[in-house]
XYZ file of C-alpha atoms in Angstrom:
645
model
C -5.597 9.304 31.376
C -1.956 8.888 30.360
C -1.152 6.065 27.952
C 2.409 4.795 27.609
C 3.629 2.178 25.142
C 6.740 0.169 25.952
C 9.612 1.030 23.597
C 10.367 -2.674 23.267
C 6.767 -3.632 22.434
C 6.199 -5.619 19.268
C 8.325 -7.490 16.783
C 11.754 -8.535 17.929
C 14.646 -8.760 15.484
C 14.139 -12.465 14.710
C 10.401 -12.145 14.103
C 10.781 -9.081 11.892
C 13.473 -10.862 9.894
C 11.210 -13.891 9.378
C 8.205 -11.803 8.347
C 10.313 -9.739 5.945
C 11.690 -12.917 4.375
C 8.185 -14.332 3.979
C 6.938 -11.156 2.289
C 9.872 -10.975 -0.123
C 9.731 -14.671 -1.015
C 5.958 -14.526 -1.498
C 6.543 -11.937 -4.240
C 8.909 -14.322 -6.030
C 6.871 -17.538 -5.812
C 3.255 -18.307 -6.654
C 3.068 -20.531 -3.568
C 5.360 -20.399 -0.549
C 5.045 -23.044 2.168
C 5.990 -22.253 5.737
C 6.746 -25.330 7.813
C 4.861 -24.655 11.028
C 3.510 -21.265 12.062
C 6.099 -18.681 11.064
C 5.508 -16.823 14.354
C 2.999 -17.094 17.173
C 0.467 -14.570 15.941
C -2.684 -15.652 14.138
C -3.378 -12.193 12.712
C 0.050 -11.961 11.107
C -0.203 -15.524 9.768
C -3.554 -14.625 8.175
C -2.049 -11.474 6.670
C 0.823 -13.434 5.153
C -1.586 -16.132 3.936
C -3.336 -13.450 1.897
C 0.024 -12.846 0.197
C 0.425 -16.533 -0.688
C 2.274 -17.919 2.356
C 0.720 -21.273 3.227
C 1.256 -22.795 6.648
C 1.956 -26.541 6.609
C 1.909 -28.369 9.942
C 3.428 -31.574 8.571
C 6.129 -32.313 6.003
C 3.698 -34.475 4.008
C 1.507 -31.420 3.348
C 4.317 -29.860 1.308
C 4.698 -31.058 -2.323
C 8.034 -32.309 -3.619
C 10.137 -29.531 -5.108
C 8.176 -26.759 -3.406
C 9.782 -23.636 -1.948
C 9.779 -23.886 1.844
C 10.353 -21.277 4.530
C 11.610 -22.454 7.917
C 9.744 -20.717 10.755
C 11.379 -18.246 13.150
C 11.254 -20.770 16.007
C 13.528 -23.142 14.084
C 13.150 -26.877 13.410
C 15.021 -30.123 14.169
C 17.941 -31.048 11.930
C 15.929 -33.973 10.553
C 13.467 -31.550 8.944
C 16.188 -30.090 6.729
C 17.154 -33.611 5.698
C 13.531 -34.477 4.896
C 13.115 -31.435 2.656
C 16.391 -32.202 0.895
C 15.053 -35.680 0.125
C 11.861 -34.133 -1.317
C 13.899 -31.807 -3.536
C 12.479 -28.723 -1.851
C 14.183 -25.349 -1.981
C 14.584 -24.136 1.592
C 14.832 -20.561 2.877
C 15.758 -20.393 6.542
C 13.983 -17.780 8.670
C 15.172 -19.298 11.947
C 15.949 -16.515 14.389
C 19.780 -16.134 14.477
C 19.695 -16.362 18.271
C 17.845 -19.689 18.058
C 20.176 -20.922 15.315
C 23.080 -20.227 17.664
C 21.483 -22.531 20.257
C 21.188 -25.234 17.594
C 24.923 -25.009 16.945
C 25.746 -25.127 20.667
C 23.569 -28.196 21.217
C 24.971 -30.048 18.195
C 28.580 -29.323 19.191
C 28.121 -30.125 22.874
C 26.285 -33.364 22.165
C 28.985 -34.409 19.689
C 31.508 -33.840 22.496
C 29.716 -36.488 24.590
C 27.871 -34.159 26.924
C 24.257 -34.361 28.144
C 21.982 -31.599 26.931
C 19.711 -29.761 29.378
C 17.138 -27.315 27.988
C 15.305 -24.921 30.286
C 11.991 -23.816 28.820
C 8.442 -24.832 27.919
C 8.303 -28.484 26.834
C 6.419 -28.820 23.560
C 7.055 -25.245 22.485
C 8.167 -25.139 18.808
C 11.487 -23.520 19.747
C 12.229 -26.248 22.301
C 11.220 -28.992 19.848
C 13.589 -27.497 17.286
C 16.499 -27.188 19.755
C 16.065 -30.755 21.004
C 16.172 -31.948 17.390
C 19.838 -31.049 17.071
C 20.925 -33.887 19.326
C 19.823 -37.491 19.878
C 18.603 -36.917 23.415
C 17.838 -33.861 25.554
C 16.130 -33.251 28.880
C 13.695 -30.353 29.150
C 12.787 -28.692 32.452
C 10.104 -26.050 32.742
C 10.649 -25.090 36.397
C 13.456 -25.125 39.011
C 11.337 -27.630 40.971
C 11.432 -30.118 38.090
C 15.201 -29.712 37.876
C 15.629 -30.337 41.605
C 13.413 -33.431 41.394
C 15.565 -34.837 38.564
C 18.614 -34.876 40.842
C 16.620 -36.292 43.766
C 15.161 -39.091 41.621
C 18.552 -40.034 40.149
C 17.726 -38.900 36.599
C 20.720 -36.578 36.876
C 23.972 -37.213 38.743
C 26.314 -34.638 40.210
C 29.200 -35.790 38.030
C 27.216 -35.857 34.748
C 28.819 -33.714 32.010
C 25.931 -31.285 31.506
C 25.619 -28.528 28.903
C 22.722 -26.174 29.639
C 20.857 -23.853 27.290
C 17.652 -21.914 27.748
C 14.693 -20.956 25.625
C 15.346 -17.478 24.215
C 12.172 -16.128 25.846
C 12.674 -17.780 29.245
C 11.869 -15.701 32.322
C 15.198 -14.402 33.598
C 14.250 -15.104 37.231
C 13.536 -18.783 36.477
C 16.830 -19.052 34.609
C 18.817 -17.554 37.478
C 17.249 -19.911 40.049
C 17.867 -22.940 37.823
C 21.491 -21.950 37.222
C 22.077 -21.711 40.994
C 20.678 -25.225 41.461
C 22.900 -26.619 38.712
C 26.054 -24.962 40.019
C 25.320 -26.262 43.490
C 24.423 -29.828 42.439
C 26.712 -30.452 39.464
C 30.496 -30.557 39.316
C 30.789 -30.730 35.509
C 28.350 -28.208 34.138
C 28.698 -25.781 31.219
C 26.166 -22.926 31.254
C 25.217 -21.170 27.995
C 23.107 -18.103 28.671
C 20.948 -18.115 25.531
C 18.123 -15.868 26.709
C 17.723 -13.171 24.071
C 18.750 -9.697 25.214
C 15.518 -8.419 23.713
C 13.605 -10.702 26.082
C 15.469 -9.296 29.079
C 14.800 -5.733 27.938
C 11.149 -6.450 27.212
C 10.578 -8.070 30.598
C 12.531 -5.388 32.476
C 10.533 -2.640 30.819
C 7.275 -4.501 31.546
C 8.226 -4.615 35.246
C 8.966 -0.889 35.294
C 5.826 0.029 33.369
C 3.567 -2.262 35.398
C 4.924 -0.857 38.655
C 4.084 2.698 37.562
C 0.683 2.004 35.992
C -2.794 1.581 37.423
C -3.698 -0.626 34.464
C -1.637 -2.745 32.054
C -2.573 -4.029 28.631
C -0.525 -6.949 27.324
C -0.989 -7.612 23.610
C -0.110 -10.892 21.913
C -1.238 -14.286 20.735
C -2.378 -16.639 23.497
C 0.098 -19.243 22.181
C 3.051 -16.867 22.579
C 5.308 -17.855 25.496
C 7.032 -14.480 25.765
C 3.666 -12.697 25.839
C 2.411 -14.985 28.606
C 5.498 -14.116 30.634
C 4.903 -10.406 30.134
C 1.378 -10.978 31.416
C 2.645 -12.931 34.439
C 5.206 -10.217 35.264
C 2.594 -7.481 34.925
C 0.149 -9.359 37.169
C 2.641 -9.362 40.029
C 3.109 -5.574 39.914
C -0.131 -4.094 38.581
C -3.638 -4.602 40.045
C -5.448 -4.533 36.709
C -3.961 -6.396 33.739
C -5.698 -7.188 30.446
C -4.297 -9.872 28.124
C -5.667 -9.326 24.614
C -4.793 -10.469 21.093
C -6.056 -7.391 19.278
C -8.043 -4.180 19.675
C -11.331 -6.053 19.176
C -10.846 -7.732 22.569
C -10.266 -4.436 24.335
C -13.255 -3.153 26.251
C -12.653 0.563 26.497
C -15.257 1.035 29.230
C -13.298 -1.321 31.478
C -10.200 0.813 31.007
C -11.814 4.210 31.424
C -13.208 3.292 34.828
C -9.666 3.648 36.175
C -9.964 7.391 35.626
C -6.707 9.264 35.367
C -4.487 6.349 36.305
C -1.566 5.702 33.981
C -2.159 2.919 31.492
C 0.791 0.878 30.247
C 0.855 -1.072 26.999
C 3.353 -3.786 26.154
C 3.347 -6.536 23.563
C 4.991 -9.852 22.798
C 7.771 -10.290 20.284
C 5.326 -11.712 17.726
C 2.868 -8.836 17.879
C 2.932 -6.617 14.761
C 3.111 -2.851 15.184
C -0.243 -2.291 13.489
C -2.077 -4.215 16.222
C -0.267 -2.243 18.933
C -1.189 0.991 17.168
C -4.848 -0.024 16.964
C -4.925 -0.648 20.698
C -3.020 2.517 21.582
C -5.272 4.606 19.332
C -8.318 3.261 21.147
C -6.768 4.316 24.434
C -5.854 7.837 23.398
C -6.975 9.488 20.169
C -4.687 12.445 20.731
C -1.580 10.396 21.299
C 0.476 9.884 18.188
C 2.552 6.778 18.356
C 5.226 6.244 15.760
C 5.293 2.942 13.938
C 8.307 0.899 12.837
C 11.361 0.937 15.034
C 9.543 2.463 17.994
C 7.734 -0.863 18.372
C 10.738 -3.056 17.633
C 12.997 -4.678 20.173
C 15.970 -2.362 20.664
C 18.845 -4.625 21.664
C 21.401 -3.466 24.218
C 24.245 -1.495 22.732
C 27.414 -3.295 23.733
C 30.043 -2.739 21.073
C 32.453 0.117 21.712
C 33.595 0.517 18.125
C 30.190 0.602 16.419
C 27.222 2.311 18.023
C 23.547 2.691 17.223
C 22.884 5.769 15.100
C 26.469 5.929 13.825
C 27.029 6.532 10.111
C 29.384 3.919 8.653
C 30.901 3.070 5.288
C 31.396 -0.528 4.205
C 31.784 -2.828 1.222
C 28.976 -4.984 -0.155
C 30.002 -8.641 0.016
C 26.736 -10.392 -0.932
C 23.211 -9.604 -2.150
C 20.256 -11.923 -1.447
C 16.494 -11.559 -2.020
C 16.042 -10.405 1.582
C 19.208 -8.553 2.597
C 22.557 -7.060 1.614
C 25.611 -8.194 3.581
C 28.179 -5.500 4.263
C 31.799 -5.708 5.441
C 32.505 -2.947 7.964
C 35.982 -4.191 8.806
C 34.743 -5.641 12.101
C 34.203 -9.185 13.327
C 30.460 -8.732 13.425
C 28.302 -9.464 10.394
C 26.520 -6.373 9.110
C 23.494 -6.489 6.865
C 20.907 -4.159 5.337
C 17.368 -5.580 5.029
C 15.935 -5.003 1.551
C 13.280 -2.657 2.916
C 16.010 -0.471 4.457
C 17.658 0.254 1.102
C 15.191 2.744 -0.303
C 11.672 4.148 0.100
C 11.276 4.283 -3.677
C 8.936 1.404 -4.696
C 10.563 1.337 -8.146
C 14.062 0.868 -6.663
C 15.682 -2.247 -8.173
C 18.301 -3.816 -5.926
C 20.014 -5.772 -8.691
C 20.538 -2.571 -10.702
C 21.855 -0.457 -7.843
C 23.706 -2.777 -5.444
C 26.558 -5.119 -6.435
C 29.245 -7.014 -4.507
C 32.297 -4.793 -4.153
C 30.294 -1.538 -4.056
C 31.094 0.931 -1.302
C 27.967 1.835 0.609
C 27.049 4.354 3.315
C 24.565 3.353 6.008
C 23.357 4.138 9.511
C 23.673 1.569 12.317
C 20.177 0.620 13.461
C 20.914 -2.167 15.943
C 24.036 -3.739 17.381
C 24.083 -7.082 19.147
C 27.277 -8.820 20.171
C 25.450 -11.911 21.416
C 25.036 -13.227 17.886
C 27.470 -10.862 16.209
C 24.919 -9.055 14.081
C 24.751 -5.414 13.035
C 21.607 -4.136 11.329
C 22.076 -1.182 8.967
C 19.876 1.182 7.001
C 20.904 2.873 3.758
C 17.676 4.811 3.358
C 18.317 6.585 6.663
C 21.532 8.024 5.252
C 19.539 9.209 2.260
C 17.032 10.711 4.670
C 19.722 12.616 6.584
C 20.960 14.154 3.328
C 17.420 14.574 2.092
C 16.331 16.660 5.070
C 18.717 19.424 4.044
C 17.364 19.366 0.490
C 13.744 19.341 1.692
C 14.309 22.249 4.089
C 15.990 24.257 1.323
C 13.055 23.526 -1.013
C 10.599 24.957 1.525
C 12.761 27.985 2.232
C 13.236 28.780 -1.462
C 9.724 27.685 -2.511
C 11.049 25.329 -5.150
C 9.212 22.356 -6.595
C 10.132 18.900 -5.293
C 9.648 15.673 -7.239
C 8.809 12.449 -5.441
C 7.138 9.068 -5.868
C 3.791 8.378 -4.206
C 4.352 5.194 -2.184
C 1.072 4.720 -0.333
C -2.468 5.944 0.204
C -4.103 6.328 3.594
C -7.377 7.710 4.916
C -6.032 11.229 5.204
C -4.149 11.508 1.931
C -1.056 10.006 0.286
C 2.596 9.596 1.247
C 5.443 10.445 -1.112
C 9.182 9.927 -0.776
C 11.603 12.591 -1.937
C 15.340 12.447 -1.300
C 14.708 9.617 1.169
C 12.237 11.671 3.240
C 8.580 10.724 3.657
C 6.227 13.575 2.753
C 2.556 13.505 3.722
C 0.178 15.099 1.219
C -3.341 15.662 2.649
C -6.267 14.567 0.500
C -7.278 18.201 -0.047
C -3.804 18.913 -1.473
C -3.546 15.942 -3.847
C -5.421 17.658 -6.655
C -7.778 14.658 -6.836
C -11.523 15.528 -6.724
C -13.414 14.359 -3.608
C -15.450 11.778 -5.525
C -12.369 10.169 -7.104
C -9.894 7.649 -5.656
C -6.399 8.774 -4.679
C -5.127 5.240 -5.399
C -4.374 6.262 -8.988
C -1.502 8.401 -7.673
C 0.322 5.455 -6.044
C 3.598 4.554 -7.811
C 3.481 7.747 -9.902
C 6.002 10.588 -9.858
C 4.471 13.871 -8.727
C 5.625 17.456 -8.284
C 4.745 19.290 -5.079
C 5.697 22.144 -2.791
C 6.810 21.613 0.803
C 4.346 23.506 3.004
C 5.285 22.367 6.519
C 8.343 20.858 8.234
C 8.722 19.641 11.808
C 12.082 17.914 11.917
C 11.757 17.015 15.587
C 8.582 15.053 14.860
C 9.927 13.952 11.472
C 6.848 15.424 9.853
C 6.852 16.927 6.369
C 3.715 18.098 4.566
C 3.473 18.815 0.852
C 0.957 20.049 -1.708
C 0.502 18.809 -5.275
C -2.505 21.116 -5.627
C -0.375 24.218 -5.033
C 1.874 23.267 -7.959
C -1.161 22.585 -10.151
C -2.769 25.901 -9.189
C 0.421 27.808 -9.921
C 0.827 26.047 -13.266
C -2.822 26.683 -14.095
C -2.479 30.360 -13.205
C 0.581 30.731 -15.438
C -1.183 28.904 -18.273
C -4.269 31.085 -17.840
C -2.211 34.274 -18.065
C -0.591 33.014 -21.247
C -3.960 32.131 -22.780
C -5.516 35.529 -21.987
C -2.513 37.217 -23.597
C -2.955 35.364 -26.890
C -6.611 34.318 -27.129
C -8.617 35.562 -30.124
C -11.922 34.603 -31.753
C -11.234 31.697 -34.052
C -8.383 30.219 -31.976
C -8.588 26.469 -31.627
C -7.770 24.562 -28.437
C -7.786 21.042 -27.107
C -9.567 20.972 -23.748
C -11.105 18.742 -21.108
C -14.802 18.701 -20.242
C -15.004 19.702 -16.546
C -18.752 19.928 -15.907
C -22.146 19.783 -17.581
C -25.269 21.885 -17.063
C -28.675 21.841 -18.723
C -27.578 24.705 -20.984
C -24.077 23.608 -21.973
C -20.652 22.155 -21.151
C -17.701 23.843 -19.416
C -14.297 23.042 -20.884
C -10.807 23.647 -19.438
C -8.631 24.818 -22.331
C -5.394 24.817 -20.350
C -5.835 27.111 -17.382
C -9.103 28.847 -18.147
C -12.653 27.596 -18.620
C -14.905 28.288 -21.560
C -18.506 27.270 -22.203
C -20.000 25.428 -25.134
C -23.692 26.349 -25.325
C -25.980 23.390 -25.956
C -26.834 24.844 -29.368
C -23.143 24.704 -30.300
C -22.668 21.057 -29.344
C -24.592 19.447 -32.186
C -26.110 20.318 -35.536
C -29.137 18.274 -34.511
C -31.486 18.913 -31.643
C -30.401 17.489 -28.270
C -32.078 17.638 -24.866
C -28.911 17.615 -22.739
C -25.150 18.071 -23.350
C -24.514 14.525 -22.024
C -25.893 13.219 -25.320
C -22.723 14.540 -26.991
C -19.933 14.796 -24.381
C -19.064 13.422 -20.923
C -17.040 14.833 -18.017
C -13.356 14.048 -18.582
C -13.631 13.903 -22.398
C -10.861 15.518 -24.413
C -12.447 17.745 -27.064
C -11.313 20.112 -29.794
C -13.018 23.502 -29.564
C -12.723 26.965 -31.111
C -13.420 30.425 -29.721
C -16.617 32.037 -31.005
C -16.956 34.821 -28.432
C -14.801 36.713 -25.872
C -15.428 38.971 -22.892
C -11.930 39.674 -21.521
C -13.209 42.176 -18.971
C -15.454 39.597 -17.308
C -13.169 36.669 -18.158
C -15.799 34.810 -20.172
C -15.180 32.640 -23.208
C -17.771 31.172 -25.565
C -16.664 28.058 -27.398
C -17.846 26.221 -30.465
C -17.722 22.476 -30.846
C -19.730 21.565 -33.954
C -17.705 21.906 -37.156
C -18.812 23.352 -40.489
C -17.585 20.243 -42.226
C -19.997 18.276 -40.046
C -22.962 20.512 -40.990
C -25.641 18.110 -42.290
C -26.839 20.686 -44.859
C -23.332 20.966 -46.328
C -23.071 17.180 -46.437
C -26.450 17.018 -48.211
C -25.676 19.682 -50.828
C -22.299 18.085 -51.544
C -24.018 14.783 -52.384
C -27.348 15.762 -53.991
C -28.815 18.244 -56.445
C -32.286 18.966 -57.894
C -33.286 16.052 -60.110
C -31.324 13.417 -58.138
C -32.993 10.370 -56.679
C -32.371 9.563 -53.011
C -33.376 6.707 -50.745
C -35.224 8.379 -47.894
C -36.688 7.210 -44.565
C -40.257 8.195 -43.626
C -40.180 10.005 -40.274
C -43.674 11.385 -39.620
C -46.977 12.267 -41.242
C -48.718 15.626 -41.497
C -52.170 16.489 -43.023
C -50.346 17.929 -46.020
C -47.860 15.105 -46.564
C -44.895 13.251 -45.004
C -41.420 14.230 -43.815
C -38.526 11.947 -44.753
C -34.845 11.886 -43.730
C -32.459 12.260 -46.671
C -29.184 12.318 -44.662
C -28.876 12.519 -40.846
C -29.929 16.052 -39.890
C -31.644 16.960 -43.187
C -35.313 16.176 -43.851
C -37.431 16.715 -46.960
C -41.172 17.147 -47.455
C -43.150 14.831 -49.723
C -46.335 16.777 -50.367
C -49.481 14.610 -50.345
C -49.883 15.355 -54.055
C -46.392 13.907 -54.676
C -46.840 10.628 -52.831
C -48.767 8.547 -55.391
C -49.772 8.650 -59.060
C -53.402 8.829 -57.989
C -55.389 10.973 -55.557
C -55.090 9.983 -51.849
C -56.666 11.539 -48.746
C -53.881 10.730 -46.236
C -50.170 9.962 -46.541
C -50.421 6.811 -44.453
C -52.653 5.221 -47.070
C -49.528 4.237 -48.997
C -46.634 4.948 -46.625
C -45.606 3.871 -43.076
C -43.227 5.432 -40.520
C -39.746 3.920 -40.768
C -40.256 2.765 -44.345
C -37.463 3.491 -46.819
C -38.488 4.593 -50.299
C -36.924 6.177 -53.359
C -37.837 9.853 -53.928
C -36.835 12.484 -56.444
C -35.442 15.841 -55.261
C -37.604 18.419 -57.017
C -36.567 21.597 -55.166
C -33.759 22.821 -52.809
C -34.132 26.141 -50.949
C -30.622 27.043 -49.652
C -31.793 30.123 -47.796
C -34.523 28.354 -45.792
C -32.678 24.998 -45.737
C -35.755 23.183 -47.135
C -36.021 20.281 -49.583
C -39.053 19.118 -51.608
C -39.350 15.448 -52.597
C -41.587 13.498 -54.973
C -42.356 9.785 -55.226
C -44.972 10.500 -57.924
C -42.310 11.927 -60.258
C -40.512 8.568 -60.265
C -43.775 6.692 -60.897
C -44.931 8.898 -63.804
C -41.555 9.880 -65.173
C -42.296 13.587 -64.757
C -39.327 15.771 -65.432
C -37.356 13.011 -67.167
C -35.522 14.084 -70.263
C -36.972 12.744 -73.519
């Protein structure tokens, strides 16, 4: 089965611009209100809602003074006036092509002409267009237009100015225009159908005609998606209209065998939904995201072409875009996300009005006079040479990790995206790679496929090389007694393994504590930074024995530095034996109170006068340094034995 995705599928220019504005503004405001649905796609609205973009269906739902985003479909002029009265700060995400229609309608109506709008009555775009004049007539079909003349609602000599919904079916527009030219003697026609719509519909026709099955992706409320579905139905026997991959029944598709399957999507369908659907259709097919799913408008300017590298002057910087003067009539701009791949890049620190800037032309449209540019693509072009040289010369590259995905992480270096597989991140399997995001990392370039724009890197290779060099240095200088700061890498029942900077050494359980422990975890944990010293070496077999407990921490040394024979100490009864009781003098050092030294009278058992956990005063009557033993007496304190006269 061959799966083909329309090049024009997904976000058009106006929708992408609106979504980008919403995302940027949401970062700057705790709450951002969008008046009406920003675009016709429930999934995208939900995604933006999670970022703090609230959809308000009425003006009253929006508090006074709030920050408001105008939807891509545009709104009536009265809405702007209402928000001004409420003291709201307004950001306008109206599609530039729709905004142009607003200007046409306002100017034509002011000139005393009747406004005719061809499109879907009640659609948000139509409601917005009609709101820029006092009265407009909307016709959905050529039949309705013909009936208006027959019923006297329109006269042949009426001064008519005609605009169309940007997503109107080109065939319906052409038929309606013929009727108007035939019936009306004073008619001005403004072809306001978006070029992207024409391209999208033309490609849908071509794809549907060559496919045994078509999948049309988009919200059920989307007019342009419905038209793609209608076009596909006329040319393809099997057409599925779905909103997301969850609605796709793969078994229904696979029954068409090896027939070609075409996929197209409405202008409000995000690329991630298209990718989900396409991935379900063909696991082996790799479909690029981003511009491959965007509407590519028809190249029509002779002086400036798509893909051309240009130099211009920055004339304005806003939260969403940078305006650039290219010395042409058209307005050029760079969306904020086309400035740099570096997440730490600060626009206000790097871009200022008057700066000269290099960029690549992404899209040119003379219908609205807009040129979309990308600075980061220039950086990428230069960066490719640097990246290729780094691989050839096996030099280390530094980049910032910008995202994590299921297979690894993505870094940017010199404007080029570098994929680092999970196995090459240097992060253990049981740990999250998310900690790498937004950090600067060093890596080697291991694979380059410029045609597929694929670059693969390895952080692990740099770490291994550094570790090897460090290990060689350590083996050259290591001696018994050397001290190191290391990291606990693993624990076993018999000890702990510690990385001392390139090589591993082991601390035996007996060297972890002066007291008795059952497991190394009682003293250290994996990941702990510890200070160790070398107590044994086997350079031939590359084995190192490490010590952790310090002489200054030796409980016996602590005891002898504080007490001597004849001193009195407060001790804690630990356990009883037939011949007496053991008591703790300091942590790690116990003393024996013989049964004859417990009381000033004869007793048969130690527990007749003492209890476990009880603290009592006892006199130190003997210290055996060689055997590390201490003898104690309570009786001596009771009878005064050994006291000086």
